[in-house]
Amino acid sequence: MTAHAATAHSSYADKLRTARIGLWLFFISDAFVFGGLLVSRFYLLGSTRPELDQFVGLIVTSVLLVSSFFMNRAEVQISQGNRKGFVVSTAITLILGVAFLVGVVGVEWQIAHFGPDDGPAGAVFYMMTGMHAFHVLTGVIFLALVLRNGLRGKYSTEKHWAVEAAANYWHFVDLVWIFFYPALYLIGTVA
Amino acid sequence: MKKIFSYDIVRGVIGQLIGTPIGFGLVAGIQALLGRPLNAEPAYVVGAVFGVLGFLIGLGAFSDWYHMVLGEEVHEPEEIQDPPGARRYWGLSFDHKVIGVQYGILSMVLLALGGTFALIFRTELAASGRQFLSFQLFNSLVGLHGMVLIASILMGIAAISNYVIPLLIGARDMAFPRLNALSFWVAVPASLVLVSSLALGGFETGWTGYAPLSIRGPMGIQLFFVGVWFVGWSSILGALNLIATIVRMRTPGMAMFNMPILAWSVLATSIMALTATQLIGLAFQMTLFERLLGMSFFDPAGGGNPILYQHLFWFYSHPAVYIFVLPGLGVISELLPVFVRKPLFGYRWIAMSSLGIALVGFLVWAHHMFAAGMEEYLRVPFMYSTLLVAVPTGVKFFSWTATMWQGKMRLQTPMYFLLGAISVFLVGGITGPMAGTVSTDLHITDSYYIVGHFHATMFGGYIFPVFAAIYYWFPKITGRRMSEKLGKWHFWLLYIGFMVTSFGQMRIGLLGMRRRIADYDAALGFDLPHMIITIAGYMVAVAVLLFFINLYHGARAGEPAKGNLWESRSPEWLAPSPMPVHNYDTPVVVVGEPYDYGLEGSKYVEVNQPVAPAAQAAD
């Protein structure tokens, strides 16, 4: 066997580095979607904002921020070999993610005084929260799969790329909300 | 019958044919359950999306990931054996060379289709008065000509990048072979959706899909949006893969500033495609939702702002033209030294100019909107940033000139196309500043001058270089050469036909011919120029037809290609043709500079050398 044939199946560490670059490139790309939505919000609404329930906004934001804490715990715990802690933390993150979705789609969308067809404020609010909720939903599905495979012991201290990817994705979606929350709930005056 | 189903593509099409009615029926069923009258538009949109997913599921593009998600072991992509012969091109393959050829085939099919659309409305324009097209169909054809050819160009640059880049940098494959296959295959059903917009009444807006017209027109625009959205994802994922490949997969010892120059162009292009494409996807999605749910983003009647649409749209669509031309310009820089037997002049400057174009390309989009009623204070800054593009582009021109200077030029077919590319791109380039300067643009905007200028940049920056690249690398793909004689006929017909078209369009544009109209006043005196442009347009079509004949003939009965056909220094020509399945037997060893043509005894790389015992022991 020649040297090259031996390197054909490059090492796990090597593939991991490549996969990380791929994931981060995806984040950069996806960030442009959210950037475009933020630009649209300020272009159309300027210094006004839609009339929203501040309490609900504060609660869902807190829920999402706390979920990122547990997500990080889960990743640290699997890398330290604490499989039980990892499963518990992932489950908590998952539940908090679902709670966020219920808060935005199930509560805020229902109690809002306007629909998506009520002028630019309605359009911007439902598009931004909808696009973000879609990402949270995909993150929740991702976490559910990680939890399933975690329960079956598919991840080890060394090999848990799926956990790392899910965690980074979760933090990314959380970070987006850190920009969206003030843009929708705090900046400007209610028109 | 069973044999047909063993072709992945057939199962894909069946998947699309099943997915579309499921999506349509789902929405129609929900509407029926809610007791509402049938609203076909959302049903068609969801049907189109389900159709694309159905195609990919039928094809089997997701099956590996499905197993990975379940935590099962899957085969390494390179352990999978492709079916022998030409059959492999009709199915799911993870080999970058097969995917590159697949991209190329799709690109050529779309090229023929988009070109045919142009011929149809060009014939309509050959004389004043209405000939045989309705206004509606004319508009749809103009719009589809644009968007189908944009898809064709994206597929074409992906074809070159996919096939050539891993070979140039000595990689065994792309960084993510499965993703690579998905990027290609998602474009196939997307193209079908895009063209099927004709069946739903077409659209009136041209390729730009400007709101508010796109919000009011027939629902063909929805399929246009869905099709472009998926083609955009093909481009984004392909770009992601190429960046990761260039950054991670270079052969050991190949520094960034020592890799073939085409890799730099592809890197710059991919950075733009990765990021900016999301904005056109977003703009199209917002318009799609505005039509479906009444969300007023862009329609002033509901409080929206149509200028916002243009900002979002051009934030992609201007960088898009650099996405289209940068790989072409890279091909010129890559091949020119081979055919003039001289080093490439200013390697680092060329590499940086590609990144420079990519950077400045993000800052110029609003020059498409000088006459659109946008914020007036934006005009002058965007004028300056637009004119700034001439600097990195000029770097490339001076480098090509200096490279050719006193070279020993070999006038083979690829070289013809390189010279054609440089001269046509020069025409496209120097007609640009007039359109980028606010005061002159206000007079020529929306005229045929813009059409002439734009097509010159596309032909010089993409069409001619891509033909050069195909003539150059065709023997690598097939092991056979294309006909030089037919190639030269192809070149001259294309060159003359194109020049007449482009200059004719610019001339009547300056005299007042508006673009995007199906009819014009005979008193303008444009009947003869339009007739000449139409005839020249058919010349271009004949040239491309000759090219297709040459491709077919070359693949079947071309003269066998032996060894280093073009006496190139780059690694792929030091390996056998057609390229073996896993590219190189041993890692490519970099021993010199890539473009030191004419330097006695110097080499860029050593390929397929027996491994030294020391290295083997170390392994």
CSV table of N, CA and C in Angstrom, one decimal, chain B residues 393-475:
chain,number,residue,atom,x,y,z
B,393,THR,N,-9.9,45.2,-12.3
B,393,THR,CA,-10.1,44.6,-13.6
B,393,THR,C,-9.0,45.0,-14.5
B,394,GLY,N,-8.6,46.3,-14.4
B,394,GLY,CA,-7.5,46.8,-15.2
B,394,GLY,C,-6.2,46.0,-14.9
B,395,VAL,N,-6.0,45.6,-13.6
B,395,VAL,CA,-4.8,44.8,-13.2
B,395,VAL,C,-4.8,43.6,-14.1
B,396,LYS,N,-6.0,42.9,-14.2
B,396,LYS,CA,-6.0,41.7,-15.0
B,396,LYS,C,-5.6,41.9,-16.4
B,397,PHE,N,-6.2,43.0,-17.0
B,397,PHE,CA,-5.9,43.3,-18.4
B,397,PHE,C,-4.4,43.6,-18.6
B,398,PHE,N,-3.8,44.4,-17.8
B,398,PHE,CA,-2.4,44.7,-18.0
B,398,PHE,C,-1.6,43.4,-17.8
B,399,SER,N,-2.0,42.5,-16.9
B,399,SER,CA,-1.3,41.3,-16.7
B,399,SER,C,-1.4,40.4,-17.9
B,400,TRP,N,-2.6,40.3,-18.5
B,400,TRP,CA,-2.7,39.5,-19.7
B,400,TRP,C,-1.8,40.1,-20.9
B,401,THR,N,-1.9,41.4,-21.0
B,401,THR,CA,-1.1,42.0,-22.1
B,401,THR,C,0.4,41.8,-21.9
B,402,ALA,N,0.8,41.9,-20.6
B,402,ALA,CA,2.2,41.7,-20.4
B,402,ALA,C,2.6,40.3,-20.5
B,403,THR,N,1.7,39.4,-20.2
B,403,THR,CA,2.0,37.9,-20.4
B,403,THR,C,2.1,37.6,-21.8
B,404,MET,N,1.3,38.2,-22.7
B,404,MET,CA,1.4,37.9,-24.1
B,404,MET,C,2.5,38.5,-24.8
B,405,TRP,N,3.0,39.6,-24.2
B,405,TRP,CA,4.1,40.5,-24.8
B,405,TRP,C,5.3,39.6,-25.1
B,406,GLN,N,5.7,39.6,-26.4
B,406,GLN,CA,6.9,38.8,-26.9
B,406,GLN,C,6.8,37.3,-26.5
B,407,GLY,N,5.6,36.8,-26.4
B,407,GLY,CA,5.4,35.4,-26.2
B,407,GLY,C,5.5,34.6,-27.5
B,408,LYS,N,5.7,33.3,-27.4
B,408,LYS,CA,5.6,32.5,-28.6
B,408,LYS,C,4.2,31.9,-28.7
B,409,MET,N,3.4,32.7,-29.3
B,409,MET,CA,1.9,32.3,-29.3
B,409,MET,C,1.6,31.1,-30.1
B,410,ARG,N,0.9,30.1,-29.5
B,410,ARG,CA,0.5,29.0,-30.3
B,410,ARG,C,-1.0,29.1,-30.6
B,411,LEU,N,-1.3,29.3,-31.9
B,411,LEU,CA,-2.7,29.6,-32.2
B,411,LEU,C,-3.6,28.3,-32.4
B,412,GLN,N,-3.8,27.7,-31.2
B,412,GLN,CA,-4.7,26.5,-31.2
B,412,GLN,C,-6.1,27.0,-30.8
B,413,THR,N,-7.1,26.2,-30.9
B,413,THR,CA,-8.5,26.7,-30.7
B,413,THR,C,-8.7,27.3,-29.3
B,414,PRO,N,-8.2,26.7,-28.2
B,414,PRO,CA,-8.4,27.4,-27.0
B,414,PRO,C,-7.8,28.9,-27.0
B,415,MET,N,-6.7,29.0,-27.6
B,415,MET,CA,-6.0,30.3,-27.7
B,415,MET,C,-6.9,31.3,-28.5
B,416,TYR,N,-7.5,30.9,-29.5
B,416,TYR,CA,-8.5,31.7,-30.3
B,416,TYR,C,-9.5,32.3,-29.3
B,417,PHE,N,-10.1,31.3,-28.5
B,417,PHE,CA,-11.2,31.8,-27.6
B,417,PHE,C,-10.6,32.7,-26.5
B,418,LEU,N,-9.4,32.5,-26.1
B,418,LEU,CA,-8.8,33.4,-25.1
B,418,LEU,C,-8.7,34.8,-25.6
B,419,LEU,N,-8.1,34.9,-26.9
B,419,LEU,CA,-8.0,36.2,-27.5
B,419,LEU,C,-9.4,36.8,-27.7
B,420,GLY,N,-10.4,36.0,-28.1
B,420,GLY,CA,-11.7,36.5,-28.2
B,420,GLY,C,-12.3,37.0,-26.9
B,421,ALA,N,-12.0,36.2,-25.8
B,421,ALA,CA,-12.5,36.6,-24.5
B,421,ALA,C,-11.9,37.9,-24.1
B,422,ILE,N,-10.6,38.1,-24.3
B,422,ILE,CA,-10.0,39.3,-23.8
B,422,ILE,C,-10.5,40.5,-24.6
B,423,SER,N,-10.6,40.4,-25.9
B,423,SER,CA,-11.1,41.5,-26.7
B,423,SER,C,-12.6,41.8,-26.4
B,424,VAL,N,-13.4,40.8,-26.3
B,424,VAL,CA,-14.8,41.1,-26.1
B,424,VAL,C,-15.0,41.6,-24.7
B,425,PHE,N,-14.2,41.1,-23.7
B,425,PHE,CA,-14.4,41.6,-22.3
B,425,PHE,C,-13.9,43.1,-22.3
B,426,LEU,N,-12.9,43.4,-23.1
B,426,LEU,CA,-12.5,44.8,-23.2
B,426,LEU,C,-13.6,45.7,-23.7
B,427,VAL,N,-14.3,45.2,-24.7
B,427,VAL,CA,-15.5,46.0,-25.2
B,427,VAL,C,-16.5,46.2,-24.0
B,428,GLY,N,-16.8,45.1,-23.4
B,428,GLY,CA,-17.7,45.1,-22.3
B,428,GLY,C,-17.2,46.0,-21.2
B,429,GLY,N,-15.9,46.0,-20.9
B,429,GLY,CA,-15.4,46.8,-19.8
B,429,GLY,C,-15.4,48.3,-20.1
B,430,ILE,N,-15.0,48.7,-21.3
B,430,ILE,CA,-14.9,50.1,-21.5
B,430,ILE,C,-16.2,50.8,-21.8
B,431,THR,N,-17.2,50.0,-22.1
B,431,THR,CA,-18.5,50.6,-22.3
B,431,THR,C,-19.2,50.7,-20.9
B,432,GLY,N,-18.6,50.2,-19.9
B,432,GLY,CA,-19.2,50.2,-18.5
B,432,GLY,C,-19.2,51.6,-17.8
B,433,PRO,N,-18.1,52.3,-17.8
B,433,PRO,CA,-18.1,53.6,-17.0
B,433,PRO,C,-19.2,54.5,-17.4
B,434,MET,N,-19.5,54.5,-18.7
B,434,MET,CA,-20.6,55.4,-19.2
B,434,MET,C,-21.9,55.1,-18.5
B,435,ALA,N,-22.1,53.8,-18.2
B,435,ALA,CA,-23.4,53.4,-17.5
B,435,ALA,C,-23.2,53.5,-16.0
B,436,GLY,N,-22.0,53.6,-15.5
B,436,GLY,CA,-21.8,53.7,-14.1
B,436,GLY,C,-21.7,55.1,-13.6
B,437,THR,N,-21.6,56.1,-14.5
B,437,THR,CA,-21.6,57.5,-14.2
B,437,THR,C,-23.0,58.0,-14.2
B,438,VAL,N,-23.4,58.7,-13.1
B,438,VAL,CA,-24.8,59.0,-12.9
B,438,VAL,C,-25.3,59.9,-14.1
B,439,SER,N,-24.5,60.9,-14.5
B,439,SER,CA,-25.1,61.9,-15.4
B,439,SER,C,-25.3,61.2,-16.8
B,440,THR,N,-24.4,60.3,-17.2
B,440,THR,CA,-24.6,59.7,-18.5
B,440,THR,C,-25.6,58.5,-18.4
B,441,ASP,N,-25.6,57.9,-17.2
B,441,ASP,CA,-26.5,56.7,-17.1
B,441,ASP,C,-28.0,57.2,-17.2
B,442,LEU,N,-28.3,58.4,-16.7
B,442,LEU,CA,-29.7,58.8,-16.7
B,442,LEU,C,-30.2,58.9,-18.2
B,443,HIS,N,-29.3,59.0,-19.1
B,443,HIS,CA,-29.7,59.0,-20.5
B,443,HIS,C,-29.8,57.6,-21.2
B,444,ILE,N,-28.9,56.7,-20.8
B,444,ILE,CA,-28.8,55.4,-21.4
B,444,ILE,C,-29.5,54.3,-20.7
B,445,THR,N,-29.9,54.6,-19.4
B,445,THR,CA,-30.5,53.5,-18.6
B,445,THR,C,-31.8,53.0,-19.3
B,446,ASP,N,-32.0,51.7,-19.2
B,446,ASP,CA,-33.2,51.1,-19.8
B,446,ASP,C,-33.2,51.1,-21.3
B,447,SER,N,-32.0,51.3,-21.9
B,447,SER,CA,-31.9,51.3,-23.4
B,447,SER,C,-31.2,50.1,-23.8
B,448,TYR,N,-31.1,49.9,-25.1
B,448,TYR,CA,-30.4,48.8,-25.7
B,448,TYR,C,-28.9,48.9,-25.5
B,449,TYR,N,-28.4,50.1,-25.2
B,449,TYR,CA,-27.0,50.3,-24.9
B,449,TYR,C,-26.6,49.4,-23.7
B,450,ILE,N,-27.5,49.3,-22.7
B,450,ILE,CA,-27.2,48.5,-21.5
B,450,ILE,C,-27.2,47.0,-21.9
B,451,VAL,N,-28.1,46.7,-22.8
B,451,VAL,CA,-28.2,45.3,-23.3
B,451,VAL,C,-26.9,44.9,-24.0
B,452,GLY,N,-26.4,45.8,-24.8
B,452,GLY,CA,-25.2,45.5,-25.6
B,452,GLY,C,-24.0,45.4,-24.6
B,453,HIS,N,-23.9,46.4,-23.7
B,453,HIS,CA,-22.8,46.4,-22.7
B,453,HIS,C,-22.8,45.1,-21.9
B,454,PHE,N,-24.0,44.8,-21.4
B,454,PHE,CA,-24.1,43.6,-20.5
B,454,PHE,C,-23.7,42.3,-21.2
B,455,HIS,N,-24.2,42.2,-22.4
B,455,HIS,CA,-23.9,40.9,-23.1
B,455,HIS,C,-22.4,40.8,-23.5
B,456,ALA,N,-21.8,42.0,-23.7
B,456,ALA,CA,-20.3,41.9,-24.0
B,456,ALA,C,-19.6,41.5,-22.8
B,457,THR,N,-20.0,41.9,-21.6
B,457,THR,CA,-19.3,41.4,-20.4
B,457,THR,C,-19.5,39.9,-20.2
B,458,MET,N,-20.7,39.5,-20.5
B,458,MET,CA,-21.0,38.1,-20.2
B,458,MET,C,-20.3,37.2,-21.2
B,459,PHE,N,-20.3,37.6,-22.5
B,459,PHE,CA,-19.6,36.8,-23.5
B,459,PHE,C,-18.1,36.9,-23.3
B,460,GLY,N,-17.5,38.0,-23.0
B,460,GLY,CA,-16.1,38.1,-22.7
B,460,GLY,C,-15.7,37.5,-21.4
B,461,GLY,N,-16.5,37.6,-20.4
B,461,GLY,CA,-16.1,37.1,-19.1
B,461,GLY,C,-16.6,35.7,-18.9
B,462,TYR,N,-17.6,35.2,-19.6
B,462,TYR,CA,-18.0,33.8,-19.4
B,462,TYR,C,-18.0,32.9,-20.6
B,463,ILE,N,-18.7,33.3,-21.7
B,463,ILE,CA,-19.0,32.4,-22.8
B,463,ILE,C,-17.7,32.1,-23.5
B,464,PHE,N,-16.9,33.1,-23.9
B,464,PHE,CA,-15.6,32.7,-24.6
B,464,PHE,C,-14.6,31.9,-23.7
B,465,PRO,N,-14.4,32.4,-22.4
B,465,PRO,CA,-13.5,31.6,-21.6
B,465,PRO,C,-14.0,30.2,-21.4
B,466,VAL,N,-15.3,30.0,-21.2
B,466,VAL,CA,-15.8,28.6,-20.9
B,466,VAL,C,-15.6,27.7,-22.1
B,467,PHE,N,-15.8,28.3,-23.3
B,467,PHE,CA,-15.5,27.5,-24.5
B,467,PHE,C,-14.0,27.2,-24.6
B,468,ALA,N,-13.1,28.2,-24.3
B,468,ALA,CA,-11.7,27.9,-24.2
B,468,ALA,C,-11.4,26.7,-23.2
B,469,ALA,N,-12.1,26.8,-22.1
B,469,ALA,CA,-11.8,25.8,-21.1
B,469,ALA,C,-12.3,24.4,-21.6
B,470,ILE,N,-13.4,24.4,-22.2
B,470,ILE,CA,-13.9,23.1,-22.7
B,470,ILE,C,-13.0,22.5,-23.8
B,471,TYR,N,-12.5,23.3,-24.7
B,471,TYR,CA,-11.6,22.8,-25.7
B,471,TYR,C,-10.3,22.3,-25.1
B,472,TYR,N,-9.9,23.0,-24.0
B,472,TYR,CA,-8.7,22.7,-23.3
B,472,TYR,C,-8.8,21.4,-22.5
B,473,TRP,N,-9.8,21.3,-21.7
B,473,TRP,CA,-9.9,20.1,-20.8
B,473,TRP,C,-10.7,19.0,-21.3
B,474,PHE,N,-11.4,19.1,-22.5
B,474,PHE,CA,-12.1,18.0,-23.1
B,474,PHE,C,-11.3,16.8,-23.2
B,475,PRO,N,-10.1,16.8,-23.7
B,475,PRO,CA,-9.3,15.6,-23.8
B,475,PRO,C,-9.0,15.0,-22.5
